[in-house]
XYZ file of C-alpha atoms in Angstrom:
343
model
C -32.622 -4.115 -39.580
C -29.277 -2.512 -40.236
C -26.497 -4.618 -41.582
C -23.312 -4.680 -39.650
C -20.271 -3.264 -41.465
C -17.912 -5.682 -43.176
C -15.735 -7.602 -40.769
C -18.390 -7.223 -37.981
C -19.078 -4.248 -35.746
C -16.940 -3.614 -32.722
C -18.628 -3.920 -29.340
C -18.059 -1.173 -26.705
C -15.809 -3.591 -24.890
C -13.590 -3.920 -28.022
C -13.521 -0.183 -28.568
C -12.523 0.267 -24.806
C -9.680 -2.205 -25.222
C -8.461 -0.401 -28.263
C -7.896 2.600 -25.953
C -6.404 0.801 -22.967
C -2.594 0.242 -22.697
C -1.046 -1.571 -19.738
C 2.612 -1.037 -19.013
C 5.012 -2.471 -16.411
C 7.304 0.358 -15.188
C 10.216 -2.133 -14.780
C 11.276 -5.440 -15.903
C 11.871 -7.068 -12.426
C 10.232 -10.527 -12.019
C 7.870 -9.439 -9.303
C 6.581 -6.415 -11.244
C 6.237 -8.342 -14.395
C 4.384 -11.151 -12.620
C 1.777 -8.774 -11.070
C 1.465 -6.824 -14.394
C 0.916 -10.103 -16.411
C -1.760 -11.219 -13.880
C -3.624 -8.054 -14.221
C -3.364 -8.001 -18.056
C -4.569 -11.621 -18.171
C -7.629 -10.727 -16.000
C -8.413 -7.777 -18.228
C -7.903 -9.890 -21.356
C -5.297 -7.504 -22.907
C -1.672 -7.824 -23.732
C 1.014 -6.052 -21.695
C 2.405 -3.042 -23.506
C 5.934 -3.013 -24.829
C 8.523 -0.894 -23.186
C 12.252 -0.887 -22.364
C 13.300 0.216 -19.024
C 17.086 0.352 -18.215
C 19.695 2.281 -16.184
C 22.510 4.156 -18.140
C 26.022 3.685 -17.236
C 25.874 6.945 -15.315
C 22.846 5.655 -13.272
C 20.298 7.623 -15.058
C 16.884 6.008 -15.781
C 15.819 5.572 -19.437
C 12.472 4.628 -20.819
C 11.651 3.533 -24.349
C 7.831 3.242 -25.188
C 7.721 0.941 -28.103
C 4.150 1.366 -29.260
C 1.833 4.277 -29.905
C -0.116 5.701 -27.047
C -1.624 8.692 -28.780
C -5.180 9.325 -27.554
C -5.137 6.133 -25.371
C -5.643 5.551 -21.611
C -2.445 4.295 -20.162
C -2.036 2.315 -16.847
C 1.373 2.009 -15.422
C 1.956 -0.718 -12.816
C 4.838 -0.239 -10.538
C 5.821 -2.338 -7.537
C 8.348 -0.868 -5.037
C 11.505 -2.797 -4.609
C 14.273 -2.117 -1.994
C 15.563 0.496 -4.389
C 12.709 2.866 -3.704
C 14.098 5.950 -5.355
C 14.967 4.071 -8.719
C 11.343 2.757 -8.772
C 9.933 6.272 -8.308
C 12.011 7.633 -11.150
C 10.900 4.778 -13.412
C 7.190 5.565 -12.766
C 7.749 9.316 -13.190
C 9.818 9.124 -16.318
C 7.432 6.697 -17.918
C 4.381 8.870 -16.991
C 5.999 11.829 -18.428
C 6.905 9.911 -21.590
C 3.344 8.992 -22.104
C 2.147 12.588 -21.637
C 4.616 13.806 -24.197
C 3.582 11.007 -26.436
C -0.015 12.498 -26.374
C -1.736 9.746 -24.218
C -5.227 10.825 -23.298
C -4.739 9.845 -19.605
C -2.058 8.238 -17.355
C -3.036 6.273 -14.334
C -0.502 4.890 -11.931
C -1.111 1.509 -10.309
C 1.079 1.402 -7.122
C -0.076 -1.396 -4.742
C 2.190 0.196 -2.139
C 2.811 4.071 -1.959
C 6.569 4.717 -1.119
C 7.342 7.219 1.575
C 3.850 6.840 3.005
C 5.272 6.534 6.638
C 6.843 10.053 6.243
C 3.385 11.773 6.217
C 3.843 13.843 9.388
C 6.222 16.531 10.452
C 9.079 15.274 12.447
C 11.773 17.576 14.082
C 13.165 19.791 11.377
C 12.322 17.348 8.629
C 9.573 17.570 5.994
C 6.463 15.799 4.952
C 8.141 13.766 2.317
C 4.887 11.970 1.317
C 3.582 15.307 0.101
C 6.623 15.856 -2.025
C 6.130 12.445 -3.672
C 2.564 13.203 -4.407
C 3.380 16.475 -5.924
C 6.129 14.836 -8.015
C 3.800 12.179 -9.390
C 1.201 14.728 -10.357
C 3.825 16.965 -12.058
C 5.154 13.939 -13.926
C 1.742 13.647 -15.546
C -0.381 11.082 -13.636
C -4.105 11.843 -13.863
C -5.278 9.026 -11.483
C -3.727 6.873 -8.891
C -4.657 3.246 -7.752
C -3.076 2.098 -4.596
C -3.712 -0.301 -1.703
C -4.037 0.384 2.030
C -2.456 3.730 2.488
C -0.487 4.004 5.787
C -2.722 7.005 6.581
C -6.039 7.595 4.686
C -5.432 11.483 4.940
C -2.546 10.992 2.371
C -5.174 11.079 -0.389
C -5.456 14.781 0.395
C -1.773 15.303 -0.756
C -2.757 14.555 -4.390
C -4.633 16.929 -6.636
C -5.830 13.920 -8.726
C -8.293 11.214 -7.957
C -6.864 8.444 -5.694
C -8.560 5.116 -5.197
C -7.368 3.618 -1.918
C -8.344 -0.097 -2.259
C -8.453 -2.504 0.632
C -6.734 -5.841 1.043
C -8.670 -6.802 4.110
C -11.296 -9.051 2.218
C -8.497 -11.148 0.769
C -6.825 -11.476 4.249
C -10.124 -12.361 5.887
C -10.685 -15.015 3.214
C -7.193 -16.491 3.902
C -7.874 -16.741 7.659
C -11.233 -18.351 7.070
C -9.888 -20.861 4.549
C -6.310 -21.556 5.840
C -6.855 -21.490 9.698
C -9.386 -24.233 10.546
C -9.772 -23.262 14.053
C -9.883 -19.433 13.460
C -12.959 -19.078 15.760
C -10.559 -19.735 18.591
C -8.287 -16.916 17.403
C -7.624 -13.496 18.945
C -6.755 -10.499 16.735
C -3.881 -8.597 18.293
C -3.016 -5.041 17.679
C 0.713 -4.600 17.566
C 0.382 -1.100 19.054
C -2.512 1.118 20.118
C -2.323 2.995 16.785
C -3.374 -0.089 14.967
C -6.166 -1.049 17.478
C -8.924 0.290 15.053
C -7.794 -1.907 12.291
C -7.492 -4.855 14.535
C -10.988 -4.259 15.985
C -12.562 -4.054 12.494
C -11.008 -7.459 11.592
C -12.099 -9.104 14.805
C -15.581 -7.926 14.425
C -15.763 -9.439 10.942
C -14.399 -12.732 12.188
C -16.505 -12.671 15.330
C -13.561 -13.152 17.623
C -11.986 -11.081 20.478
C -9.196 -8.539 20.385
C -6.084 -7.829 22.302
C -3.747 -4.717 22.312
C -0.017 -4.677 22.962
C 0.406 -1.603 25.212
C 3.519 0.322 25.999
C 5.272 -0.256 22.526
C 9.066 0.309 22.558
C 8.783 3.007 19.795
C 9.529 6.427 21.199
C 7.858 9.619 20.099
C 10.079 11.844 18.041
C 10.489 15.178 19.725
C 9.783 18.286 17.669
C 13.413 19.589 18.431
C 12.529 23.181 17.697
C 13.078 24.967 21.045
C 11.043 28.114 20.636
C 10.602 29.772 22.963
C 13.954 28.662 24.490
C 13.852 26.078 27.241
C 15.544 28.555 29.708
C 12.811 30.707 31.143
C 13.614 34.405 30.989
C 12.421 37.304 33.064
C 11.990 40.900 32.161
C 8.214 41.224 32.107
C 7.412 38.554 29.621
C 5.011 35.801 30.743
C 6.351 32.445 31.335
C 4.958 29.704 29.055
C 4.021 26.352 30.605
C 6.024 23.271 29.296
C 4.460 19.960 28.389
C 5.223 17.193 30.813
C 7.258 14.533 29.013
C 5.554 11.173 28.449
C 6.486 8.202 30.549
C 6.589 4.823 28.581
C 5.037 1.931 30.503
C 6.584 -1.564 30.311
C 5.218 -3.500 27.296
C 2.168 -5.537 28.203
C -0.804 -7.156 26.662
C -4.242 -5.891 27.178
C -6.691 -8.885 26.691
C -6.854 -12.565 26.953
C -4.650 -14.504 24.700
C -4.128 -17.741 26.705
C -4.840 -20.924 24.711
C -5.781 -18.884 21.623
C -4.424 -18.523 18.076
C -2.955 -15.035 18.125
C -3.078 -13.130 14.836
C -0.960 -10.004 14.930
C -2.282 -7.192 12.674
C -0.294 -4.338 11.079
C -0.288 -2.544 7.723
C 3.545 -2.664 7.059
C 6.286 -5.040 8.076
C 9.504 -2.985 7.577
C 11.120 -3.957 10.928
C 10.819 -7.555 12.097
C 12.285 -6.776 15.488
C 8.919 -5.382 16.737
C 6.959 -8.287 15.410
C 9.353 -10.855 16.965
C 9.200 -9.023 20.339
C 5.331 -9.016 20.224
C 5.101 -12.719 19.317
C 7.471 -13.675 22.031
C 5.451 -11.675 24.609
C 2.287 -13.465 23.304
C 3.861 -16.863 23.574
C 4.769 -16.127 27.306
C 1.109 -15.315 27.836
C 0.082 -18.572 26.413
C -0.899 -17.549 22.882
C 0.385 -20.385 20.739
C 3.402 -22.726 20.839
C 5.723 -21.169 18.378
C 6.638 -17.504 18.441
C 5.695 -17.009 14.684
C 4.144 -19.828 12.611
C 3.056 -17.911 9.562
C 3.719 -14.477 8.049
C 0.840 -13.616 5.763
C 1.428 -10.623 3.390
C -0.037 -9.473 0.152
C 1.965 -9.142 -3.134
C 1.738 -5.323 -3.030
C 5.486 -5.314 -2.262
C 7.983 -7.733 -3.815
C 9.240 -10.331 -1.370
C 10.429 -13.356 -3.526
C 13.837 -13.220 -2.002
C 12.551 -13.200 1.576
C 10.362 -16.194 0.695
C 13.469 -18.177 -0.383
C 15.053 -17.393 2.987
C 11.899 -18.130 5.181
C 9.314 -20.853 4.387
C 6.794 -19.376 6.805
C 5.984 -16.454 4.577
C 2.641 -16.834 2.718
C 1.494 -14.546 -0.061
C -2.033 -13.489 -0.760
C -2.731 -12.266 -4.260
C -4.511 -8.992 -4.744
C -4.279 -8.657 -8.552
C -8.073 -9.298 -8.817
C -9.094 -6.218 -7.104
C -6.381 -4.160 -9.074
C -7.496 -5.482 -12.281
C -11.218 -4.797 -11.455
C -10.304 -1.188 -10.467
C -8.584 -0.638 -13.697
C -11.565 -2.009 -15.714
C -14.128 0.178 -13.800
C -12.034 3.247 -14.159
C -11.557 2.622 -17.917
C -15.182 1.947 -18.455
C -16.487 4.750 -16.314
C -18.234 2.431 -13.840
C -18.765 3.068 -10.163
C -16.090 1.935 -7.867
C -18.410 1.606 -4.846
C -18.838 -2.278 -5.058
C -14.978 -2.484 -4.308
C -15.642 -0.800 -1.002
C -18.628 -2.809 -0.045
C -18.862 -3.167 3.748
C -15.550 -1.299 3.994
C -15.575 0.948 6.961
C -13.494 4.043 7.888
C -11.292 1.966 10.135
C -10.418 -0.775 7.585
């Protein structure tokens, strides 16, 4: 039998840990908290960096340890200062590339600008620009959670793992809502009906949809051909009939049920409050909103101080497992077990 070298032979796990470096892209408490949780689950220490803003507002990054030949994972949560967070990620990724890192993986629980993934008026598909920026900065892989539209993965020319938070939310409902069997999953708008239906089928409860949402479709605005029909031998083109918004109503029975409103992003509380008020009028619960359950993919510590109804579901477990599997070259399929296209 071969004798192990002096000091003991390194296992494969030890060798992999030697090549893994975990960075937090900024020093905000929320980002550091998530990064430390992931590092603790992986059994590694958080890498040493210094991230700060110059007096002229420019972002500066100082990587304070060697990353040559190593696999770097940069964790970045998106604060209200979205553009600063993006620059921190891109500058750090580029710094790792120039420092000869073997690979650079971005861990963004929430992808910014994901709602701007469609052409509106004379605007642009900003999410495509952000994807290109991240790739050019040096990212070789991206881990995110619940993209606003799954097609956004096609904007990147690098591998993108779009993890799901639904198993954690389902677990919260089952553990924290004793009478959840008497609940009804409510889609805030017809566009979120598939997500609500998927959740309802897993909980074995019914579904309701709020129809006639107050959101208005943004017109294209590019009048070509002109709205004034011309003559002179040219054929007249038919014009599309404008949509007529129906009054907001609820499709489904919510009377006497626990109403659980489902959506992927809460960036405007007005729509949620209006939906909750309508459900209460229909007999769905006594209070307009009793709990607001969100994941820690976006920092919201200041909001929790202002509202005691906000409950946080931790998703660091699935993020750390995704990092471990990517780093070890293992299959990611178990992280998507029983996850359908509508989740």
